[in-house]
XYZ file of C-alpha atoms in Angstrom:
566
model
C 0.000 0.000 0.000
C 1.417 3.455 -0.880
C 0.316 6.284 0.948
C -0.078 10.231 -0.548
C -2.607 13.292 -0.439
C -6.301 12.788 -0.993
C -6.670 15.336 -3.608
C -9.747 14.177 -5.432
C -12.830 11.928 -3.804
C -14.044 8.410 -4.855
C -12.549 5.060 -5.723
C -10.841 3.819 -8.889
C -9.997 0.319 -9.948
C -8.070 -0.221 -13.577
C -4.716 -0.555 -15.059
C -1.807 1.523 -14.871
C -0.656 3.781 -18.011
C 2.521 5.832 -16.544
C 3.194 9.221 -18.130
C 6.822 9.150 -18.249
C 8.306 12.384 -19.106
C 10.861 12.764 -22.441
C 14.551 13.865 -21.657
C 14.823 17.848 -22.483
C 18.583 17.750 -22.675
C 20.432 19.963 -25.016
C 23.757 21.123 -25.621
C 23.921 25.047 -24.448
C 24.987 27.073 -28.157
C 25.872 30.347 -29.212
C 24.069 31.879 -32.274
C 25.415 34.084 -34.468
C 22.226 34.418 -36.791
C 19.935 36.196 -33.732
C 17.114 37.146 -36.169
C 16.858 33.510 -37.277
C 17.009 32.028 -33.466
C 14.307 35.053 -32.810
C 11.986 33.870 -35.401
C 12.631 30.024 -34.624
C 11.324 31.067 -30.899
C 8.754 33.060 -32.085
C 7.091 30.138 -33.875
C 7.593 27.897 -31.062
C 5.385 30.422 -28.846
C 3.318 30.398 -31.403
C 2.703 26.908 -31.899
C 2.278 26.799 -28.364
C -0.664 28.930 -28.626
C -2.422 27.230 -30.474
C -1.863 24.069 -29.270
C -3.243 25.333 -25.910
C -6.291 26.901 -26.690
C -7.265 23.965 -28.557
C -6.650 22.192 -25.501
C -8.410 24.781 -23.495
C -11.412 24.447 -25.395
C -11.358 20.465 -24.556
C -11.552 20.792 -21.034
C -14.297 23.755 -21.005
C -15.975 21.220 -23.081
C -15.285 18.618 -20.504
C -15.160 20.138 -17.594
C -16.282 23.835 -18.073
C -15.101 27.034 -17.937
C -13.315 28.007 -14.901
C -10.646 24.732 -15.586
C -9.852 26.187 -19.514
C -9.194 29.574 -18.087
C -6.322 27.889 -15.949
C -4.790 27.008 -19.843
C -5.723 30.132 -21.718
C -3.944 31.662 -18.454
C -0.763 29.746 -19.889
C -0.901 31.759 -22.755
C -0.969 35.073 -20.562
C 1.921 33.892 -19.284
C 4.189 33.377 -21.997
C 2.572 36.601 -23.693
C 3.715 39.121 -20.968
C 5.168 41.355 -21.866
C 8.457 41.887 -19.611
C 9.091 37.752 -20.391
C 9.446 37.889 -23.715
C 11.026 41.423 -23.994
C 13.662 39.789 -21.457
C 13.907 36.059 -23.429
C 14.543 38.168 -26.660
C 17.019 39.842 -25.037
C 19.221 36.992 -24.068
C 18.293 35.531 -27.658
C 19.274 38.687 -29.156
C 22.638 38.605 -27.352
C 23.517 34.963 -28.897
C 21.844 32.584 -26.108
C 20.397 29.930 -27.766
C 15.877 29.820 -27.456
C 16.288 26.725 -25.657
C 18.653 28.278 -22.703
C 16.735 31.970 -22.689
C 13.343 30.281 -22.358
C 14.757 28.332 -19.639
C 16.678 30.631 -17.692
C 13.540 33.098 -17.329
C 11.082 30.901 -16.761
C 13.795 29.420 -13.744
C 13.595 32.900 -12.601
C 9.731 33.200 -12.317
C 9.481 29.356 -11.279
C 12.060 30.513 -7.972
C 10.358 33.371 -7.609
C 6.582 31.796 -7.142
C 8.033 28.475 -5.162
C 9.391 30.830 -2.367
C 5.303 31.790 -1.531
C 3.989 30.595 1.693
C 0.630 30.024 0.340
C -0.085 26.998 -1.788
C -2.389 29.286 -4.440
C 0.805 31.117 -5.280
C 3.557 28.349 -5.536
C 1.209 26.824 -8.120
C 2.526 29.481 -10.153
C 5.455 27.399 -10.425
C 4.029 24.401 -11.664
C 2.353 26.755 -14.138
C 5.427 28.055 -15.567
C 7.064 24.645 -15.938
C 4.619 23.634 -17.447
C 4.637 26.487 -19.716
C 8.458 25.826 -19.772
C 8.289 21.863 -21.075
C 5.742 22.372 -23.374
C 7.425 25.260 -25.979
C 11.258 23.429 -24.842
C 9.596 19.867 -26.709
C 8.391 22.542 -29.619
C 11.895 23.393 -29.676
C 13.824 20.166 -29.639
C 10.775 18.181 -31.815
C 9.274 16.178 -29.346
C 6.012 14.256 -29.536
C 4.242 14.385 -26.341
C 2.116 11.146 -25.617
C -1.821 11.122 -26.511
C -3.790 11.087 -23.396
C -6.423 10.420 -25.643
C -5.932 7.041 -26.581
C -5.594 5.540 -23.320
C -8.401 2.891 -23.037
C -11.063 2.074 -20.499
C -10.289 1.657 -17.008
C -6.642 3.523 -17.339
C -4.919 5.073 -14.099
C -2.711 7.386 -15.106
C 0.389 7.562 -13.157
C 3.156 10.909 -13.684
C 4.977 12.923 -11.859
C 3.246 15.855 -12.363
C -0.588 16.192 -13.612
C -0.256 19.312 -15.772
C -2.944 21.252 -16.852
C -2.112 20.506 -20.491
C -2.247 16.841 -20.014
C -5.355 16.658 -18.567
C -6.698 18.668 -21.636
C -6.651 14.764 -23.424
C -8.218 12.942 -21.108
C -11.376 11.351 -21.756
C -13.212 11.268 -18.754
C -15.191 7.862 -19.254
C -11.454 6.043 -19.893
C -9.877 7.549 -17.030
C -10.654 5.426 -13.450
C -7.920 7.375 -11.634
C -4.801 9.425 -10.865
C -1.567 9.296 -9.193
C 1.121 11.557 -8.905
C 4.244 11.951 -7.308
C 3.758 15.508 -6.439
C 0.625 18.157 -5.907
C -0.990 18.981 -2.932
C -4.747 19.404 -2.183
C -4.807 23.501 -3.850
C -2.608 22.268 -6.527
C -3.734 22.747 -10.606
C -3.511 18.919 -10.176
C -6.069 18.048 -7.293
C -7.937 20.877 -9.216
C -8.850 19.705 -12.574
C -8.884 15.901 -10.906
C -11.846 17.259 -8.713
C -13.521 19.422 -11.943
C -13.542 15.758 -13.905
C -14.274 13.616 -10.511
C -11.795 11.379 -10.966
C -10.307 10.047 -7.685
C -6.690 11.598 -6.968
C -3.970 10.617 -4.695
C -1.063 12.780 -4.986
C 2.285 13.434 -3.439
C 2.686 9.436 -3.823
C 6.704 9.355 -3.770
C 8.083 7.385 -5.987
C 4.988 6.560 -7.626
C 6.218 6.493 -11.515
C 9.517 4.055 -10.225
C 7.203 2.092 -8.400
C 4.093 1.850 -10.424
C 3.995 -0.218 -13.944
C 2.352 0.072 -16.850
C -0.463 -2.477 -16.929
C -0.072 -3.139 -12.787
C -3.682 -3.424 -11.410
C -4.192 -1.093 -8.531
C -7.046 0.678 -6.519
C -6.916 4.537 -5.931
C -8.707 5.551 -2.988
C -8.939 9.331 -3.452
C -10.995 10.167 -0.533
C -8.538 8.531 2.335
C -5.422 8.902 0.168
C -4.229 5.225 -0.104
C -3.247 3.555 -3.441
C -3.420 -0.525 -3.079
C -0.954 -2.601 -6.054
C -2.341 -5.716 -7.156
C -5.353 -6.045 -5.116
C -6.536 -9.441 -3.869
C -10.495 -10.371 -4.961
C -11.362 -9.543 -1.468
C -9.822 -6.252 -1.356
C -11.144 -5.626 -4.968
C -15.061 -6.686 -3.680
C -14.583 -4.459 -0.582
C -13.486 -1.092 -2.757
C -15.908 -1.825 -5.043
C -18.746 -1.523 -2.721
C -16.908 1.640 -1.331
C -16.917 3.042 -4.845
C -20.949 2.233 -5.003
C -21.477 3.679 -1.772
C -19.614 6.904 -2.683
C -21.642 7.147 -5.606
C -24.864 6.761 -4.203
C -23.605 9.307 -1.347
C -22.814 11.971 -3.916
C -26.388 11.652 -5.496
C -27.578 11.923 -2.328
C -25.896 15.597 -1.360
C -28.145 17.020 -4.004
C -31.248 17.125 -1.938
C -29.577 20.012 0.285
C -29.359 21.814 -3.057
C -31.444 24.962 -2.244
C -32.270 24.366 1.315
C -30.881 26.794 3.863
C -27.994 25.812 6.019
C -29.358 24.508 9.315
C -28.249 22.167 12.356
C -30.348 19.644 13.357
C -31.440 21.737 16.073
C -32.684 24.483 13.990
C -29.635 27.065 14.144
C -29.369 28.695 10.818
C -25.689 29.163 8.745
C -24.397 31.192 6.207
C -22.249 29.018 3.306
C -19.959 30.834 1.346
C -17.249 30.214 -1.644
C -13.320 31.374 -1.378
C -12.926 32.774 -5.064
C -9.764 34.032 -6.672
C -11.055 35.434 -10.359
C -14.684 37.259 -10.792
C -15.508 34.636 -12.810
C -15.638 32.500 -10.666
C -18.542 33.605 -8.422
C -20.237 31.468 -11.395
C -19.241 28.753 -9.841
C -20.628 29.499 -6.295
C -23.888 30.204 -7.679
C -23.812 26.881 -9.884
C -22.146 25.469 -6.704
C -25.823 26.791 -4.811
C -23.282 28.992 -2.421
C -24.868 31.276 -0.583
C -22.187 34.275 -1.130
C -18.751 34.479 -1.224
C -16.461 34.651 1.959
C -13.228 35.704 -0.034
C -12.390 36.769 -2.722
C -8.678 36.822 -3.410
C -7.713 39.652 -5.246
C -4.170 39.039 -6.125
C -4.605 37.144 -8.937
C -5.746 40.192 -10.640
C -2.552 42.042 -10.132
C -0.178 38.567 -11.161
C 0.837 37.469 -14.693
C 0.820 40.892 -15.947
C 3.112 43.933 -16.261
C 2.082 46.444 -14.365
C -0.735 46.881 -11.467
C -3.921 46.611 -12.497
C -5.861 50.724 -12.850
C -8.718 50.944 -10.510
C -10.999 50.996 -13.536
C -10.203 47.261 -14.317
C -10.258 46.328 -10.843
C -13.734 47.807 -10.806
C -15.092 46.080 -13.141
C -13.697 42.527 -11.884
C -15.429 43.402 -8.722
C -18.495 44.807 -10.503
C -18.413 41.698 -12.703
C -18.382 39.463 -9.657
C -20.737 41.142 -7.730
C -23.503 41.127 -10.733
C -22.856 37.436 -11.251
C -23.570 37.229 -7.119
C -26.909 39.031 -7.751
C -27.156 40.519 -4.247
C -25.253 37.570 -2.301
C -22.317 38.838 -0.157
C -19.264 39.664 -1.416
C -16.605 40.137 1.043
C -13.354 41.183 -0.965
C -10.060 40.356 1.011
C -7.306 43.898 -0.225
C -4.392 43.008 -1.875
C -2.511 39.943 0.036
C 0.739 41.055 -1.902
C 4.305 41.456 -1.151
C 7.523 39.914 0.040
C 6.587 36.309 -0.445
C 4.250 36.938 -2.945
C 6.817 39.026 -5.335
C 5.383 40.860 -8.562
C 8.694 41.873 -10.742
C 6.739 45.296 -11.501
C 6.618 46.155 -7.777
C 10.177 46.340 -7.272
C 10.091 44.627 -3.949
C 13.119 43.769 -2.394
C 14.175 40.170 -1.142
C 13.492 39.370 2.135
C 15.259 37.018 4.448
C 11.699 35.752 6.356
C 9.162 36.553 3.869
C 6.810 34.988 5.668
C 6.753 37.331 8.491
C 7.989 40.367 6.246
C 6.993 43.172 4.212
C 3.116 41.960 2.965
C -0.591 42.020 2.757
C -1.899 45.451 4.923
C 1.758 46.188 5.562
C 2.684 46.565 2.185
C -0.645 48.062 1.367
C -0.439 51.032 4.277
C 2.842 52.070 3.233
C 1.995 52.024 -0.478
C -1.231 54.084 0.260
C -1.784 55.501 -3.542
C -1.647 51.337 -5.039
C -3.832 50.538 -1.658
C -6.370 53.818 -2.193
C -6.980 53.089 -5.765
C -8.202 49.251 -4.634
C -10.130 50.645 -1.946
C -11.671 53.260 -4.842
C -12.757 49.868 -6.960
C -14.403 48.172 -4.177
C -16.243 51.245 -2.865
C -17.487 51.478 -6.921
C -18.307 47.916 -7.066
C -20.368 48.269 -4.114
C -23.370 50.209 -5.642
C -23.623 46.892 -7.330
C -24.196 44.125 -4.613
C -23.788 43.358 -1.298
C -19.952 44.035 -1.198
C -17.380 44.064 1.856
C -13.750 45.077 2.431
C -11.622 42.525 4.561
C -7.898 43.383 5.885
C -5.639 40.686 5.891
C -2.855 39.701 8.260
C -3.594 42.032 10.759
C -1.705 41.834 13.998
C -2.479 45.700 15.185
C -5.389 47.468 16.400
C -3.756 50.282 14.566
C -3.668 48.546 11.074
C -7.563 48.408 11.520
C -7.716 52.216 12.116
C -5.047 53.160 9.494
C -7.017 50.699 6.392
C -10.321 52.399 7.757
C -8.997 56.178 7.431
C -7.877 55.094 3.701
C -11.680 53.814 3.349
C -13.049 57.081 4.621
C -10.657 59.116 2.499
C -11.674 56.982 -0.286
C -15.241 57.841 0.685
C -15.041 61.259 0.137
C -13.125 61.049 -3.056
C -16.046 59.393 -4.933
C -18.411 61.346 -2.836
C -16.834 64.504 -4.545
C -17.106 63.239 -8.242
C -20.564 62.314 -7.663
C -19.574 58.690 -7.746
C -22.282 56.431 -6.092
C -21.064 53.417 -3.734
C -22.766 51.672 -0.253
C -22.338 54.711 2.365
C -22.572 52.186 4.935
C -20.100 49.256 3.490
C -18.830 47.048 5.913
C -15.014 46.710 7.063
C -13.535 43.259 8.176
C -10.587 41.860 9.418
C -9.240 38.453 8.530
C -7.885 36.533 11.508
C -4.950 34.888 10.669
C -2.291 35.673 13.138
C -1.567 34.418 16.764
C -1.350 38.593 17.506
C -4.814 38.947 16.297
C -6.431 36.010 17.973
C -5.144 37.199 20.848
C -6.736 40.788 21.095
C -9.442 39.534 19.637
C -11.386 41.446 21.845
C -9.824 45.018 20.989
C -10.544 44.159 17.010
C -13.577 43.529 17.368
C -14.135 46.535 18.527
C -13.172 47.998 15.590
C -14.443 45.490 12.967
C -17.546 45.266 11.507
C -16.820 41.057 10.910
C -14.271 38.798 11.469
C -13.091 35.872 9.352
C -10.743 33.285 10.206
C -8.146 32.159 7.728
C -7.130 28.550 9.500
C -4.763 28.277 7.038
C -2.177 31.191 7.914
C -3.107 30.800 11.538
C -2.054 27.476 11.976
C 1.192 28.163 10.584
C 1.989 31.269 12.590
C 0.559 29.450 15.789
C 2.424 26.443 15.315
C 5.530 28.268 14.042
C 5.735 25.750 11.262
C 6.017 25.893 6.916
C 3.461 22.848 5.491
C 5.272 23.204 2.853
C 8.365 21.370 4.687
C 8.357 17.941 5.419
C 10.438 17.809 8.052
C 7.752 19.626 10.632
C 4.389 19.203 8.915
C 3.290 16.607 11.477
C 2.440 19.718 13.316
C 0.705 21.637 10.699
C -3.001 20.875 11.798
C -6.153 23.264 13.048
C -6.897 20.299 15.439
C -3.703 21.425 17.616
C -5.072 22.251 20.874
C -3.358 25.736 20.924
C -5.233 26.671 17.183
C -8.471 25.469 18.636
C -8.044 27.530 21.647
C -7.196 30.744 19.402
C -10.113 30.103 17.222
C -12.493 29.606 19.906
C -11.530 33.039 21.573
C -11.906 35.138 18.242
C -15.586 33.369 18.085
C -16.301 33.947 21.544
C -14.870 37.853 21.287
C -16.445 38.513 17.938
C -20.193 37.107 19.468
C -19.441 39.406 22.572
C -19.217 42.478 20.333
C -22.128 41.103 18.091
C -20.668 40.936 14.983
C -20.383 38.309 12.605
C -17.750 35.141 12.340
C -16.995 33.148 9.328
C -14.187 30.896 8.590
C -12.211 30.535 5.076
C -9.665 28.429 5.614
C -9.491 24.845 4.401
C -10.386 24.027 8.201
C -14.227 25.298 7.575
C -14.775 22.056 5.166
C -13.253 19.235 7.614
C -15.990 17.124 8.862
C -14.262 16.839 11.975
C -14.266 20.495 12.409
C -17.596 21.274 12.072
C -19.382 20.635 15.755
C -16.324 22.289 17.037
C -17.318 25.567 14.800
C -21.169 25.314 15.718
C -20.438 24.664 19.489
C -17.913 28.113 19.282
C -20.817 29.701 17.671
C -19.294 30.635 13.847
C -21.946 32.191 12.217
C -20.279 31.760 8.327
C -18.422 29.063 6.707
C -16.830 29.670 3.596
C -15.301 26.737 1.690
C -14.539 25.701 -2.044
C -17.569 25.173 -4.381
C -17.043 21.651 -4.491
C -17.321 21.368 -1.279
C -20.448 23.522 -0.137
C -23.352 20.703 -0.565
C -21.128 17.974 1.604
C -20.389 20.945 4.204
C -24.840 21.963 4.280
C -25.018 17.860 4.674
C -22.713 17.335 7.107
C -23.994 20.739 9.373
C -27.317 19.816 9.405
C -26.298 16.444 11.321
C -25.459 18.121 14.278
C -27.631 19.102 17.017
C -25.852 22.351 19.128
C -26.402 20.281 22.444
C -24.569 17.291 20.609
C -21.707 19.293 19.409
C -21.563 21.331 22.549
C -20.631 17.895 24.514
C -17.995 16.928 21.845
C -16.459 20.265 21.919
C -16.163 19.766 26.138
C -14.592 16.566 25.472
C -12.274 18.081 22.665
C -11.165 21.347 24.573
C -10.198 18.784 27.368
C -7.747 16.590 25.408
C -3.905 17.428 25.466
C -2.982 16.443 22.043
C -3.477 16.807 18.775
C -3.235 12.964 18.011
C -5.802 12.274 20.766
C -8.236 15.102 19.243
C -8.419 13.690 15.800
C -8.937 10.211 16.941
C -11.759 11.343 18.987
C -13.126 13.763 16.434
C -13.098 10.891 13.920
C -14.610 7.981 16.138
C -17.609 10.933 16.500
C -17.743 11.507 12.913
């Protein structure tokens, strides 16, 4: 039995097909003839193009929208500007295509691994992907038809790229594994989109794997089984059934309100990161969306995006919403998250650097002109600002003068927006957990990104190996911070939601109704399982497991206890 990440629900039985990837070796050259080496590039990109929206249009015909738009964003990629003008450069200075398209996309791919947040580094994988693709244009490769592979296939690579799952024909394909990905990855993604089980992060899956090898791929426990006995293949089997009949089953709570057994009522949001998007919360039947993760409209571009085109994302989103709740998290930008057009400078400890409403405060004309965009968008829906990694009362105060400034701006060119929009803090730091009680004095919500503040609280990276053992919301001092900015934000009567990955875990979840969140705001996907699995609980019921919980010492001893309840 190998074990990985359980990226993608559901059970798959077939055969192994492994992806193997073609050697991109070449012998470094100098050119003489530059304009010919230009043009030979030029055609590669182009080529490339074409091959990927014709793979883009596949998967929106397979999957739908949202999933092409990771592809056509390929092509944004290679097409900014400040790339190419910098590939031409070395090209134009006798570097061969293959070594300048390699040594900047190297640059970016460093640049986007060193993020903190899993969203961001899968800017990486993006870029080599982006990288492998025009290199095997370059040196004549034939990639491998995805296409062909028959019935019952598991497909078995290193890497799941967005490209290659552009072939796959979702009847054929019974499973995936992959030696790397995590959960956020484009991977786990576009697995989830086709709902084909997943299990990623397998190591040493394509080594250990062979083509034609029977194996099961449990993508909801994240488990792959080689050569399965009859036993073990009657007792997945009936897993897979009863996974299937589960998942037909989750569409009765489409359209009902979010309720406990016991009659308390929820709000169920979606975390978004593009206006289009909120198309999938409403197809999704969210109820609003909790964040809405406006970097990605300032990243694979050039230069920062005017407030007019941040307007009408947020306009766009907000129409699309239709009067649902739109809380829009300000720019969560800087030191770990570098933009080349912002100049920033390297940081030794990004992740406790120069970012999100630090960055934002002391770059108050890039920050105003964002608040300007969301104060227009406004007048169109029910729209909300939200600060992120806040650790000061005096952050709060500082983002809110920029709001009121902002105010009176638009008020002055007769620009209309919500007078009375509401101004949030997200709760991701041990510092703001902590004064809880003076923020929420100040806020007008709270919302708790799990994520961040297990990270900070636990003084641990998930993305290293070597301590993510510890990484977990279940650790008694992350439960004890959550509980307090609950308790503090119902003392000061103002709403509490939760966005991080946390706010889907079934274990979670009579923790977060005993604490008394109000909001939950999770990935599409996931909103019908989360209405299910809220409406089994009974507030007396998940007050007595939350006793029991909040009296356990360790985190081991919490999720064994959580899952014997479950």
């Amino acid at each position: 039995m190998l074990k990985g990440t359980a990226a993608s629900e559901g059970i798959g039985i077939g055969k192994v097909l492994v992806i193997e990837e073609h050697s991109l070796e070449y012998t470094p050259k100098t050119v003489v003839d530059t304009e010919s080496e230009l043009s030979r590039f030029e055609q590669a990109v182009e080529k490339f193009c074409e091959n990927t929206t014709e793979q883009a249009e596949a998967i929106r015909k397979s999957t739908g929208d949202k999933e092409a738009q990771i592809l056509e964003g390929h092509i944004q990629i290679i097409k900014d500007p400040y790339l190419m003008s910098e590939i031409e450069k070395l090209i134009s200075g006798g570097m061969c295509a293959e070594s300048a398209l390699e040594q900047m996309c190297d640059l970016f791919i460093t640049m986007f691994s060193a993020a903190d947040d899993e969203l961001t580094k899968q800017r990486a994988a993006d870029v080599k992907d982006i990288k492998t693709a025009i290199l095997s244009i370059l040196l004549g490769i034939q990639e491998l038809k995805i296409s062909d592979a028959p019935k019952g296939t598991v497909l078995v690579a290193d890497e799941l790229t967005p490209s290659m799952t552009a072939g796959i024909v979702k009847e054929n394909i019974v499973g995936i594994v992959t030696q790397t990905g995590g959960k956020t990855s484009h991977s786990a993604i576009l697995a989830r989109a086709l709902e084909i089980p997943a299990v990623l992060s397998v190591e040493n899956a394509v080594e250990i794997l062979k083509n034609g090898q029977e194996i099961v791929v449990d993508g909801s426990d994240g488990i792959v089984i080689t050569n399965p006995d009859s036993n073990q293949i009657k007792e997945y089997t009936a897993k897979s059934e009863a996974f299937i009949q589960e998942r037909r089953e989750l569409e009765k709570y489409r359209g009902q309100k979010t309720v406990s057994k016991s009659g308390e009522e929820y709000e169920l949001f979606c975390n978004i990161g593009k206006p289009e998007d909120a198309v999938k919360a409403m197809e999704a039947d969210g109820e609003g969306v909790g964040l809405f993760r406006t970097e990605f409209l300032f990243m694979d571009r050039s230069s920062i995006p005017t407030e007019d085109e941040q307007f009408e994302a947020y306009k766009k989103a907000a129409l699309i919403l239709k009067g649902k709740s739109l809380i829009i998290r300000t720019l969560d930008i800087g030191g770990d998250k570098d933009l080349p057009y912002l100049g920033l400078e390297k940081e030794e400890n990004p992740f406790m650097g120069f970012r999100a409403i630090r960055y934002c405060l002391k770059n108050s004309e890039l920050f105003k002109a964002q608040i300007r965009a969301i104060l227009r968008a406004s007048a169109f829906g029910d729209v909300k600002i939200m600060f992120p990694l806040v650790t000061t009362v005096d952050e709060v105060r500082a983002g809110k003068k920029i709001v009121e400034e902002a105010k009176l701006e638009l008020k002055a060119e007769n620009i209309a927006y919500d007078e009375n929009i509401k101004v949030g803090v997200m709760m991701e730091t041990s510092s703001a957990a902590v004064i809880a009680d003076l923020l929420a004095k100040e806020a007008d919500f709270f919302s708790i990104g799990t994520n961040d503040l297990t990270g900070y609280t636990m003084a641990c990276d998930r993305g290293n190996s070597d301590v993510s053992y510890l990484y977990s919301a279940l650790q008694p001092s992350v439960l004890r911070l959550i509980k307090n900015i609950i308790k503090c934000g119902n003392e000061n009567n103002i709403p509490v939601g939760m966005c991080g990955e946390a706010a889907a875990n079934p274990q979670m979840i009579p923790l977060l109704i005993s604490f008394g969140l109000t909001e939950f705001s999770v990935s599409a996907p996931s909103v019908l399982k989360v209405r299910k699995n809220i409406s089994k609980w009974t507030k007396s019921d998940a007050d007595a497991v939350a006793e029991k919980v909040m009296a356990l010492s360790t985190e081991k001893e919490i999720d064994e206890f959580l899952k014997s309840m479950i």
